[in-house]
Short mmCIF file of N, CA and C in Angstrom, two decimals:
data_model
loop_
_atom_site.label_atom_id
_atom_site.label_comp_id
_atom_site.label_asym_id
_atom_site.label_seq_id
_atom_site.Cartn_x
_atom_site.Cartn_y
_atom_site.Cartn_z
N UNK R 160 0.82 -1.17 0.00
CA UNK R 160 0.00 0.00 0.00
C UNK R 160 0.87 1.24 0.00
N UNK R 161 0.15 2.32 -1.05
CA UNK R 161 1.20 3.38 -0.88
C UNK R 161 0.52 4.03 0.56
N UNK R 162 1.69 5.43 0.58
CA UNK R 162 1.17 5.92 1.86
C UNK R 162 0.73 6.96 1.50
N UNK R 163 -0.27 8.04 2.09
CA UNK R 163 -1.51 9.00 1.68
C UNK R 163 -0.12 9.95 2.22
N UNK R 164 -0.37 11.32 1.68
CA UNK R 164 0.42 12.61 1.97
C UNK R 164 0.00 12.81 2.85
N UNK R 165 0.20 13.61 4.14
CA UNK R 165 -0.82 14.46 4.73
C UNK R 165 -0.67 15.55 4.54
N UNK R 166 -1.77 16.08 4.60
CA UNK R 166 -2.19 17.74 3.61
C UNK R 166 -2.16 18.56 5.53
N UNK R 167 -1.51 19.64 5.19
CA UNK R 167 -1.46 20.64 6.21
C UNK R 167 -2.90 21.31 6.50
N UNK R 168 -3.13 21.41 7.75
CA UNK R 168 -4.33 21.88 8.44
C UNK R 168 -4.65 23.66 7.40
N UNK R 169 -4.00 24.25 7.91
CA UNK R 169 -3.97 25.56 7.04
C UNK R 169 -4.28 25.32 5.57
N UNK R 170 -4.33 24.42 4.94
CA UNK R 170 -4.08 24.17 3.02
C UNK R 170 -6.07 24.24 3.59
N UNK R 171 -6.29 22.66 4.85
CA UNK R 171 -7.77 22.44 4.85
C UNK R 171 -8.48 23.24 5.10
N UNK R 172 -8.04 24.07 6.40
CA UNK R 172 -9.20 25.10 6.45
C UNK R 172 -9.15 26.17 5.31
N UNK R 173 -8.44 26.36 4.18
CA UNK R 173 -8.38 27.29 3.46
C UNK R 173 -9.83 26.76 2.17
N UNK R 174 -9.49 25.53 2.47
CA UNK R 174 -10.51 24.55 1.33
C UNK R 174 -11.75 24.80 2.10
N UNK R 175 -11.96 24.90 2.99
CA UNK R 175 -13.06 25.11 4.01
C UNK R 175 -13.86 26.39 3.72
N UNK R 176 -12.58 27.25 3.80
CA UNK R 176 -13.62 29.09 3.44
C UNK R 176 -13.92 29.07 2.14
N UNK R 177 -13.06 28.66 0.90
CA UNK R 177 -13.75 28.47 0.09
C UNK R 177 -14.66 27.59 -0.38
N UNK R 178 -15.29 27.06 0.63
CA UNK R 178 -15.92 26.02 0.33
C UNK R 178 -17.51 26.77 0.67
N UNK R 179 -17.33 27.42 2.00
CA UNK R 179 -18.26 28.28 2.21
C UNK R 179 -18.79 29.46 1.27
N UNK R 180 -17.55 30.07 1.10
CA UNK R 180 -18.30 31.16 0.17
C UNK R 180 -18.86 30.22 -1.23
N UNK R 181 -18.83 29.68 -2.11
CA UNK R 181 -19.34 28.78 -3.32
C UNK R 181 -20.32 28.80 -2.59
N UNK R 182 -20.97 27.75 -1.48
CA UNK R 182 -21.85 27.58 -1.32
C UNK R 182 -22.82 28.36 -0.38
N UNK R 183 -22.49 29.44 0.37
CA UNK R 183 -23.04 30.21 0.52
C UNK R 183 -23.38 30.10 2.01
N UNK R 184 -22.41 29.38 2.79
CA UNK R 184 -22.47 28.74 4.37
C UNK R 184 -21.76 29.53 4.96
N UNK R 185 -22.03 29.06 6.57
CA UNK R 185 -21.19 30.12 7.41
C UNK R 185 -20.07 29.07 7.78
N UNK R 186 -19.12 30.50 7.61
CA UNK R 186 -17.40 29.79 8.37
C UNK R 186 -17.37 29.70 9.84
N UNK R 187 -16.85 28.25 10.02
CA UNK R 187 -17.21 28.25 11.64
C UNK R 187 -16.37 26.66 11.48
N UNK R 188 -15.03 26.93 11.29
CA UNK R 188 -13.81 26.03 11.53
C UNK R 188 -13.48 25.15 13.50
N UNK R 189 -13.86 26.16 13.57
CA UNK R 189 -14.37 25.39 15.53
C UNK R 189 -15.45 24.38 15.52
N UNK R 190 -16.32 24.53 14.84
CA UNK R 190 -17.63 24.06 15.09
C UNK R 190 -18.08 24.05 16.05
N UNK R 191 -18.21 25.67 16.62
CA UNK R 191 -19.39 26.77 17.32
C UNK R 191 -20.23 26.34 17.10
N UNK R 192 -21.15 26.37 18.02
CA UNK R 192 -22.29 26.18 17.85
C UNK R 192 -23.11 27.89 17.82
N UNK R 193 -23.57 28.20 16.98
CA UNK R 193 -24.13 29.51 16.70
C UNK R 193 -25.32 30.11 16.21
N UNK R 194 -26.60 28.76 16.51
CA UNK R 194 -27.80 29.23 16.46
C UNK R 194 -27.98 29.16 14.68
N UNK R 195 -27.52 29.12 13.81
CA UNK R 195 -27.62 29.40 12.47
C UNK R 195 -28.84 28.29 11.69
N UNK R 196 -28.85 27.41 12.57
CA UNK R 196 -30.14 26.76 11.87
C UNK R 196 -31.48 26.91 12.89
N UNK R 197 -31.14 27.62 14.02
CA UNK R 197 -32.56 27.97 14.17
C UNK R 197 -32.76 29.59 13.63
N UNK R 198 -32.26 30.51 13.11
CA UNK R 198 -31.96 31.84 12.62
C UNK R 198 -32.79 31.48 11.43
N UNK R 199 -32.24 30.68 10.32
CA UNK R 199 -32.61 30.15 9.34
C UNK R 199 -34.23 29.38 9.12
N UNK R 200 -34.73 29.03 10.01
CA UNK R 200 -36.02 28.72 9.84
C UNK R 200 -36.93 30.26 9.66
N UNK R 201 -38.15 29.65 8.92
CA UNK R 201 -39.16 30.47 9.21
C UNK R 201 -39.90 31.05 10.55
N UNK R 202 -40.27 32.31 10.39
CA UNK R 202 -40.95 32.73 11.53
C UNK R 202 -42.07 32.32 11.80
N UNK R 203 -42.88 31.58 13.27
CA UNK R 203 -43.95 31.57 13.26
C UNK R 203 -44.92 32.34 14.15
N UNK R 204 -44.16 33.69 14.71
CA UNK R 204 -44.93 34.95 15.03
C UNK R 204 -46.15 34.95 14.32
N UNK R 205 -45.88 35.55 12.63
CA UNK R 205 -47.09 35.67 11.97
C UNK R 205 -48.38 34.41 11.49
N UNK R 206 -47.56 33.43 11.74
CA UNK R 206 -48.56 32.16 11.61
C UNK R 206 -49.46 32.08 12.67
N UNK R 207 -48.87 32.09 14.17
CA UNK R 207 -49.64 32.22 14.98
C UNK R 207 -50.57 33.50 15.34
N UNK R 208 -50.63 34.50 15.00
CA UNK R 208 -51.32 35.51 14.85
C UNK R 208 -52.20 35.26 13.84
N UNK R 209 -52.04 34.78 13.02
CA UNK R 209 -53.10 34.28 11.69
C UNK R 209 -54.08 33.68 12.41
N UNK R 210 -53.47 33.07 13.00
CA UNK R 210 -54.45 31.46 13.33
C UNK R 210 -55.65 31.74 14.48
N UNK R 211 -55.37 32.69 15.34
CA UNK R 211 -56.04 33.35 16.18
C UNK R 211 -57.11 34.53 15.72
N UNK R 212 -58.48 34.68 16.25
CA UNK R 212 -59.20 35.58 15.76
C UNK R 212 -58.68 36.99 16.83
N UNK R 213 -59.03 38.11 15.75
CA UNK R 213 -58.57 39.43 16.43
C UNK R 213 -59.33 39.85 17.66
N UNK R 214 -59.39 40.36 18.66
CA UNK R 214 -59.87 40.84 19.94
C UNK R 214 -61.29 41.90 19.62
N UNK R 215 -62.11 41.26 20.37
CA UNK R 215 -63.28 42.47 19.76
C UNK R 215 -63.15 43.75 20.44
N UNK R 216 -64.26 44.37 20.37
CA UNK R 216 -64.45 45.60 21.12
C UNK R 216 -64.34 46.02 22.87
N UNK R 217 -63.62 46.93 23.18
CA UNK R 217 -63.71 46.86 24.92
C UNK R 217 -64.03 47.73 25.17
N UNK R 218 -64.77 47.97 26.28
CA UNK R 218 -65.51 49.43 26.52
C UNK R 218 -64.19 50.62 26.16
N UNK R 219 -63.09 50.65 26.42
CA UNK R 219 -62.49 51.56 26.60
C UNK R 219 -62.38 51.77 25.02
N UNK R 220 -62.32 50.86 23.80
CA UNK R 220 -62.37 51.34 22.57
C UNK R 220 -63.79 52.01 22.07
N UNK R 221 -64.52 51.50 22.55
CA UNK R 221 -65.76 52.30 22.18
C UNK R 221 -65.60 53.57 22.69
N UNK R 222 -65.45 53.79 24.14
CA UNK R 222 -65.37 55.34 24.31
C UNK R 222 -64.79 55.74 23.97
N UNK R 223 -63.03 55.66 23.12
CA UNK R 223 -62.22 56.24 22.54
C UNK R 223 -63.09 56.60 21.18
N UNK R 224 -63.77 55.75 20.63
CA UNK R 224 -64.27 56.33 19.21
C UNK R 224 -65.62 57.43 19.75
N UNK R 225 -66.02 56.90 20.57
CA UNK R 225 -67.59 57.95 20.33
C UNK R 225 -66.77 59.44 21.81
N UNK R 226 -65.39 59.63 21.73
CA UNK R 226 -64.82 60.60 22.53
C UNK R 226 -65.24 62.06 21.94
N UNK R 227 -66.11 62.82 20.74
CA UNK R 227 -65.83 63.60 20.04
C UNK R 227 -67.46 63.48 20.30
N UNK R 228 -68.37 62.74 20.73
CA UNK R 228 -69.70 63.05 21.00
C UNK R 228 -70.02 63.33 22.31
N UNK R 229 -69.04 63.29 23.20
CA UNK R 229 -69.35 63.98 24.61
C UNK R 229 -69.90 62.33 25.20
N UNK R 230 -70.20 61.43 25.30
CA UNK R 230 -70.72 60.28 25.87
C UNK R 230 -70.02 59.71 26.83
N UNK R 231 -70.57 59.56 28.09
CA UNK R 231 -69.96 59.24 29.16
C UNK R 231 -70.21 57.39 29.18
N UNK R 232 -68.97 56.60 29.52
CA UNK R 232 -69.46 55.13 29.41
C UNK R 232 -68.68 55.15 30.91
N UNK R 233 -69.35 53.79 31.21
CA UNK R 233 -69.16 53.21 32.48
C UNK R 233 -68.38 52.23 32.35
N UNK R 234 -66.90 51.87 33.07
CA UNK R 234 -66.37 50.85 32.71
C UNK R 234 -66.08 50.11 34.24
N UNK R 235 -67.80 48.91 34.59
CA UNK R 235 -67.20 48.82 36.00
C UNK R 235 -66.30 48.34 36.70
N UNK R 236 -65.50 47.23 35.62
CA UNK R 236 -64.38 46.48 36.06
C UNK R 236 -63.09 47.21 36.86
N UNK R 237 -62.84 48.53 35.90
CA UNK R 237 -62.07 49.14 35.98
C UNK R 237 -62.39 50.24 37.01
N UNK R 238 -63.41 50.74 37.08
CA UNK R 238 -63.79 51.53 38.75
C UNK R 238 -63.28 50.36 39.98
N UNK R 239 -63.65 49.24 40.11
CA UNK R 239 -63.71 48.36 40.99
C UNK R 239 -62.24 48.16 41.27
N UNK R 240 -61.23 47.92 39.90
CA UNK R 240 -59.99 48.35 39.91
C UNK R 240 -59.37 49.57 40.80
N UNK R 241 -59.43 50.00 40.30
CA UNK R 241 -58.88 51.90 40.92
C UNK R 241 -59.56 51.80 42.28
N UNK R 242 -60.82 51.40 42.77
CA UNK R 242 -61.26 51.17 44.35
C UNK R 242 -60.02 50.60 45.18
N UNK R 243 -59.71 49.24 44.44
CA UNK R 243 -58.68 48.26 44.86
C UNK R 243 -57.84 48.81 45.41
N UNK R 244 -57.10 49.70 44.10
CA UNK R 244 -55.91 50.29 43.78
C UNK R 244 -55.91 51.61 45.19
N UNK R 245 -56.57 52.21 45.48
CA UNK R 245 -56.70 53.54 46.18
C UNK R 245 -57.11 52.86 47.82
N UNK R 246 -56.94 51.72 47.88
CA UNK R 246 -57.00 51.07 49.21
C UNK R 246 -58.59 51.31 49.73
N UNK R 247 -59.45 51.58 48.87
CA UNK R 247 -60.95 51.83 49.70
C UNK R 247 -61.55 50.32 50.05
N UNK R 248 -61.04 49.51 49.00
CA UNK R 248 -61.69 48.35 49.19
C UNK R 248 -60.28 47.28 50.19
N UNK R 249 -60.35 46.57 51.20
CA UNK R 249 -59.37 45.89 51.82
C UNK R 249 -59.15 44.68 50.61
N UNK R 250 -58.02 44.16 50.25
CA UNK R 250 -57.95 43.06 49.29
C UNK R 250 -57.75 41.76 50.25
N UNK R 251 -57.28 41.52 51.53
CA UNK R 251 -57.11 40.81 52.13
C UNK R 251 -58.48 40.18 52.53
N UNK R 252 -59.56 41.31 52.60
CA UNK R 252 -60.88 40.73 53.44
C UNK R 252 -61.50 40.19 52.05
N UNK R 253 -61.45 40.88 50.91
CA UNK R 253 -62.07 40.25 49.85
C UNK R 253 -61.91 38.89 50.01
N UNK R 254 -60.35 38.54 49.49
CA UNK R 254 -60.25 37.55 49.42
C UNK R 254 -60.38 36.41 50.27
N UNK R 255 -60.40 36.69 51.27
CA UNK R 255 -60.72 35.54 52.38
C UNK R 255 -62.17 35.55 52.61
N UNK R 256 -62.77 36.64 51.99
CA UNK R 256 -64.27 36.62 52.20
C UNK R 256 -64.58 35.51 50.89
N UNK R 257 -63.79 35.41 49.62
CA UNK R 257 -64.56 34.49 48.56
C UNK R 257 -63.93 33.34 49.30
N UNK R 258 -62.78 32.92 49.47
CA UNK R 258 -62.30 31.44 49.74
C UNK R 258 -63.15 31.14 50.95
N UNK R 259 -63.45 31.97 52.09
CA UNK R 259 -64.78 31.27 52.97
C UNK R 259 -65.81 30.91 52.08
N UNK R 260 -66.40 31.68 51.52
CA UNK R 260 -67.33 31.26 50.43
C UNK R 260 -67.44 30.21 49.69
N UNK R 261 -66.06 29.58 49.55
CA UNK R 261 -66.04 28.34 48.78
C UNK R 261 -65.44 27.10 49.41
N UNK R 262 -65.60 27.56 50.77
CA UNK R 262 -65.26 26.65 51.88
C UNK R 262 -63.76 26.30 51.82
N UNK R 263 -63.06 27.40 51.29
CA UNK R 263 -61.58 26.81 51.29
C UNK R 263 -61.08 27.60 52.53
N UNK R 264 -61.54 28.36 53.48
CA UNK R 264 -60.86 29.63 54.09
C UNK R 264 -60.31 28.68 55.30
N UNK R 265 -59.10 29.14 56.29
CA UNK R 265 -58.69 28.41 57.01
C UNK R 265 -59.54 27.95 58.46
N UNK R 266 -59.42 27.04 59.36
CA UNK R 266 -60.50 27.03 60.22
C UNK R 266 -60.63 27.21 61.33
N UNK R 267 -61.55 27.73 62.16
CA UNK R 267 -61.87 28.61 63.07
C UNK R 267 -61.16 27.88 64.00
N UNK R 268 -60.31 29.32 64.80
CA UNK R 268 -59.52 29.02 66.32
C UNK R 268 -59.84 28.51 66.98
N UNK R 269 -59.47 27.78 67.85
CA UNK R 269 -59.41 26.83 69.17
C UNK R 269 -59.55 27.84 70.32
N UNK R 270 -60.98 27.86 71.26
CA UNK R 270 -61.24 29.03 71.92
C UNK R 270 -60.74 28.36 73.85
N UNK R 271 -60.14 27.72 73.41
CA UNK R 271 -60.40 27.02 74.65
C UNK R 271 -58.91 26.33 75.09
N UNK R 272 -58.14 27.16 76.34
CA UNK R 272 -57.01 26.20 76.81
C UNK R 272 -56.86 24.74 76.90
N UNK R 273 -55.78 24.07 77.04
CA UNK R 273 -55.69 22.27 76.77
C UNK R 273 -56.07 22.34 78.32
N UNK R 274 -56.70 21.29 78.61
CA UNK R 274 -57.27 20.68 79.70
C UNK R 274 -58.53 21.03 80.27
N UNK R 275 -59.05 21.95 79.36
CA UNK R 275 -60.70 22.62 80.46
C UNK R 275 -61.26 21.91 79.11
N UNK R 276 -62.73 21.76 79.73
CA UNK R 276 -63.57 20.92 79.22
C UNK R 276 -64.68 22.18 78.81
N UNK R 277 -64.90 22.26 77.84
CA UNK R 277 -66.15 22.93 76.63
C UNK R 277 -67.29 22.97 77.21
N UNK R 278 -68.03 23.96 77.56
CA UNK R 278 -69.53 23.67 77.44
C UNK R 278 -70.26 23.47 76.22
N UNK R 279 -71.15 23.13 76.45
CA UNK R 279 -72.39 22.96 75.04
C UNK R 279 -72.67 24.34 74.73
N UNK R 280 -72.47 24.77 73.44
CA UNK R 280 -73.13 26.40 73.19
C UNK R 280 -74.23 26.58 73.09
N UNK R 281 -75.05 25.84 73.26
CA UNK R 281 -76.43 26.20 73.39
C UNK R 281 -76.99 25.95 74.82
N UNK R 282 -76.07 25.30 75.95
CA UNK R 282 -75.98 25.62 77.60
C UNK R 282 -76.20 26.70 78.08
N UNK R 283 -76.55 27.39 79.29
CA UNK R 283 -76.58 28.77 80.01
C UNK R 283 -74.74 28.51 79.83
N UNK R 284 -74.27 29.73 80.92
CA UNK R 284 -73.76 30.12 81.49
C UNK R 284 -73.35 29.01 82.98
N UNK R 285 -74.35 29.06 83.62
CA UNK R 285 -74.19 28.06 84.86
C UNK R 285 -74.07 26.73 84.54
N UNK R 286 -72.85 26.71 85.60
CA UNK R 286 -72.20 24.96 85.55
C UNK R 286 -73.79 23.93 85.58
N UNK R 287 -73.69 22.77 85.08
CA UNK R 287 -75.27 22.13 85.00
C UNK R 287 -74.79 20.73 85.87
N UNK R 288 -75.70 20.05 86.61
CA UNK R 288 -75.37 18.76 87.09
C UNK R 288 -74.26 17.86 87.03
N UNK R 289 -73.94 17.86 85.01
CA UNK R 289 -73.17 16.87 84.87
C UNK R 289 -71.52 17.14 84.28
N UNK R 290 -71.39 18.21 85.12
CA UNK R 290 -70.49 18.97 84.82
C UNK R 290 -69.59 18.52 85.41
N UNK R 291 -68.33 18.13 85.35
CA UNK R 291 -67.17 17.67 86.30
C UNK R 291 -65.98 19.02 86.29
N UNK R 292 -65.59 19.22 87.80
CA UNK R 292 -64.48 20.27 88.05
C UNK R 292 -63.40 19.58 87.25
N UNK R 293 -62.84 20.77 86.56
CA UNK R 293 -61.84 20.41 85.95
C UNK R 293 -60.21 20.74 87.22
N UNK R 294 -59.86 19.20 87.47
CA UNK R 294 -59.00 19.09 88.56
C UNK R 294 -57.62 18.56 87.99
N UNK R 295 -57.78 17.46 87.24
CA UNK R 295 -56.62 16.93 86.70
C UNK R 295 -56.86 16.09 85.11
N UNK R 296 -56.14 15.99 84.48
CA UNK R 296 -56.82 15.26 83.29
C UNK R 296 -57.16 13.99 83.71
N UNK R 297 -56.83 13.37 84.41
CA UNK R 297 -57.36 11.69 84.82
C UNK R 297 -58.90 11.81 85.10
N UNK R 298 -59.29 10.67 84.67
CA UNK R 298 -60.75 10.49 84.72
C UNK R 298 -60.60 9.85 85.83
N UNK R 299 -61.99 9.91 86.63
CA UNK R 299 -62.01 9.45 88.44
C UNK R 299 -62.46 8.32 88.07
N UNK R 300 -61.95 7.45 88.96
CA UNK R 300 -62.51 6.05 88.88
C UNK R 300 -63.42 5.75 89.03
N UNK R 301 -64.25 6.08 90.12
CA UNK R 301 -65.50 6.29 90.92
C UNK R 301 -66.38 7.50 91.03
N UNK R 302 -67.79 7.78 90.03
CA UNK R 302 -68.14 8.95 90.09
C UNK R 302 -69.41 8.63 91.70
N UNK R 303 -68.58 9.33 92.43
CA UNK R 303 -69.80 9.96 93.70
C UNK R 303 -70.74 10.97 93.40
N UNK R 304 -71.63 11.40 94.29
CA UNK R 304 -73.09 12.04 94.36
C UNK R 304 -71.91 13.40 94.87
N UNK R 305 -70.70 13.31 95.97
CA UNK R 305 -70.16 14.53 96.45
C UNK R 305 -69.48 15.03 95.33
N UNK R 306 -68.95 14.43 94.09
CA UNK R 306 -68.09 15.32 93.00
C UNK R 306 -68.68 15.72 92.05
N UNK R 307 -70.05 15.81 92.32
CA UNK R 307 -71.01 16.86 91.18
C UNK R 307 -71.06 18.08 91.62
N UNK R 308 -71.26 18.65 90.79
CA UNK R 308 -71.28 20.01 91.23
C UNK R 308 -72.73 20.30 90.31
N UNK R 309 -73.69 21.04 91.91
CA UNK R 309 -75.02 21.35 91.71
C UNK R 309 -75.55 22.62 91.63
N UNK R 310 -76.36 23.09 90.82
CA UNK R 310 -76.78 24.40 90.80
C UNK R 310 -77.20 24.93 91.82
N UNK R 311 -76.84 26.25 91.91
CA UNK R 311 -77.29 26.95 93.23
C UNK R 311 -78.74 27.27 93.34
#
């Protein structure tokens, strides 16, 4: 077998630029990576804008056109906005006022220290017969007639 020449790097990349300009490519002897085939595709900005129908009318374009007839329009979204905005309306109570509304709101405090025992809310006020002093958390072994506590 004969033996192949080897051709100098400089001779190749020279074959390289002209290889580019003929064909009309970019020089990029590193092989950078440089975005050139996504550059090279088509745009689909305007395709997708095609494909979508245009936005209709909003109050604020109507009053811009009929501005030269004196006509006052009401735009209530945007009052309700600017309320927001100018702090008249609280945004905190709103919103915890809809999520109660939809039963998501968080749930009501614990009114009552660990170890005392709850009355019934629909009870008076006054301790009732079967009321036990709250003494220790242990339950008594033995309920007596003396550890009730009786209405006055």
């Amino acid at each position: 077998m004969a033996a192949v020449p080897c051709i100098p790097r400089a001779r190749l990349l020279q074959l390289m630029k002209a290889q580019c300009q003929i064909f009309s490519t970019t020089y990029n002897p590193e092989g950078i990576r440089m975005g050139n085939k996504v550059l090279r595709q088509r745009l689909r900005g305007p395709a997708l804008a095609s494909y979508y129908p245009g936005r209709g009318p909003t109050i604020n374009t109507i009053a811009k056109e009929f501005r030269s007839l004196e006509l006052e329009t009401e735009n209530e979204e945007e009052d309700w906005r600017l309320e927001h905005i100018e702090g008249q309306v609280n945004p905190m109570l709103l919103a915890s006022l809809s999520r109660r509304s939809r039963g998501k709101g968080a749930p009501k405090k614990k009114r009552t220290a660990p170890g005392t025992i709850t009355p019934h809310p629909l009870s008076s006020k006054e301790p009732s017969i079967l009321t036990l002093p709250v003494q220790s958390r242990k339950k008594p072994d033995k309920m007596r007639i003396g550890d009730l506590i009786l209405p006055p």
